[in-house]
Amino acid sequence: KNEVEQSPQNLTAQEGEFITINCSYSVGISALHWLQQHPGGGIVSLFMLSSGKKKHGRLIATINIQEKHSSLHITASHPRDSAVYICAVKWGRGSQGNLIFGKGTKLSVKP
Amino acid sequence: DAGVIQSPRHEVTEMGQEVTLRCKPISGHNSLFWYRQTMMRGLELLIYFNNNVPIDDSGMPEDRFSAKMPNASFSTLKIQPSEPRDSAVYFCASSLGVGSNQPQHFGDGTRLSIL
């Protein structure tokens, strides 16, 4: 069974700070997703990674397959980044099933 | 462009009643997913379809839950009979293709309360 652990569970930052959220998993995977859930409940897919690094605006996601670890970084954080960030891993063969989710990291960015 | 559309947004009903949640995926997407989110368990994949065919329903909690996708533009998740522990937010998502490099697009969710 694949366990997905996120840290920290809660994070409070001041506007402008550099933020890192971590995700570790226990079994080899084929892909890792980072999702953002807004305070209103809507979910947005931010990244999907199977190796290396991806960047979109102020967001950067990295994955280390050997260490079974991924990080989501937010540069120059802003109050609108306040949300729950969820890591999900896909493992096993086949198409997009077998997604296992972390419990999420709740981020609050203060002005 | 229209995203994934779920209805209703909120549902409150009494224990024992049948509940039907609806989802319209993004046009052209051929994979559809149903998720449940609770405070205790977080997000869980219930079932997913590819080209209208159920591929993996191992996440469906029990026989009271059933899902159908009669065509490419519509899916339902039904709970019969409903129980208070089914109270959760149910999300539908769709994606283009079956590869793991395709992003999933989520609907706004249906907040279900079973009294």
XYZ file of C-alpha atoms in Angstrom, chain B:
115
model
C -15.008 27.423 -22.047
C -17.341 25.479 -19.773
C -15.567 23.435 -17.170
C -16.804 20.302 -15.456
C -20.369 20.916 -14.334
C -21.799 19.192 -11.288
C -25.303 19.304 -9.924
C -26.716 19.898 -7.470
C -24.216 22.126 -5.630
C -25.818 21.251 -2.324
C -28.064 18.390 -1.282
C -29.659 17.828 2.079
C -31.808 14.767 2.543
C -32.932 12.309 5.147
C -31.315 8.986 5.851
C -32.693 6.210 3.666
C -33.463 8.410 0.690
C -31.947 7.878 -2.730
C -29.430 10.514 -3.772
C -28.297 11.123 -7.346
C -25.321 13.330 -8.155
C -24.723 14.450 -11.721
C -21.680 15.394 -13.715
C -21.086 16.802 -17.169
C -17.423 16.479 -18.173
C -15.564 18.884 -20.416
C -16.483 18.254 -24.023
C -13.914 16.016 -25.697
C -12.568 14.572 -22.456
C -12.800 10.800 -22.388
C -11.845 10.036 -18.786
C -14.142 10.833 -15.876
C -13.501 10.464 -12.168
C -15.671 10.572 -9.054
C -14.047 11.583 -5.748
C -15.287 11.946 -2.191
C -13.782 14.362 0.332
C -14.313 14.229 4.083
C -12.498 15.815 6.986
C -11.470 12.420 8.332
C -10.287 10.727 5.153
C -9.439 13.600 2.816
C -9.881 13.038 -0.918
C -10.604 9.518 -2.133
C -11.042 8.211 -5.656
C -14.320 6.304 -5.872
C -14.492 5.225 -9.514
C -13.265 6.269 -12.898
C -14.437 5.760 -16.462
C -12.586 5.724 -19.731
C -14.639 6.089 -22.917
C -17.799 5.617 -20.824
C -16.624 2.253 -19.469
C -15.953 1.836 -15.731
C -12.278 0.931 -15.350
C -11.729 0.823 -11.599
C -14.472 0.934 -8.995
C -12.390 -0.406 -6.119
C -12.847 2.855 -4.257
C -16.631 2.581 -4.157
C -17.348 2.075 -0.454
C -20.167 -0.458 -0.681
C -23.068 -1.721 -2.727
C -25.181 1.269 -1.817
C -23.035 3.283 -4.214
C -23.327 2.962 -7.983
C -22.086 5.045 -10.896
C -23.030 5.128 -14.537
C -21.870 6.904 -17.632
C -24.509 6.374 -20.321
C -22.748 8.673 -22.792
C -19.656 10.826 -23.158
C -21.325 13.938 -21.750
C -23.030 12.668 -18.622
C -22.372 10.611 -15.523
C -24.267 9.901 -12.326
C -23.272 8.751 -8.875
C -26.138 7.238 -6.940
C -26.430 6.355 -3.265
C -29.335 4.150 -2.247
C -30.157 4.040 0.599
C -28.218 7.006 1.928
C -26.711 7.086 5.433
C -25.377 9.954 7.581
C -21.792 8.709 7.101
C -22.159 9.408 3.365
C -22.140 13.134 4.138
C -19.192 14.592 2.240
C -18.263 16.726 -0.731
C -18.342 14.721 -3.943
C -16.164 15.917 -6.803
C -16.255 14.938 -10.435
C -13.213 15.455 -12.658
C -12.457 14.810 -16.308
C -9.325 14.566 -18.390
C -8.299 14.143 -21.989
C -6.760 10.782 -22.718
C -5.701 8.061 -20.390
C -2.037 8.788 -19.850
C -0.760 9.864 -16.477
C 0.507 13.117 -18.014
C -2.994 14.472 -18.562
C -4.288 17.017 -16.016
C -7.636 16.453 -14.379
C -10.160 19.262 -14.353
C -12.414 19.321 -11.307
C -15.995 20.425 -10.928
C -17.062 22.630 -8.026
C -18.338 19.627 -6.088
C -21.638 18.620 -4.546
C -21.898 19.112 -0.797
C -24.060 16.274 0.471
C -25.598 16.202 3.936
C -27.533 13.161 5.079
C -29.599 13.820 8.194
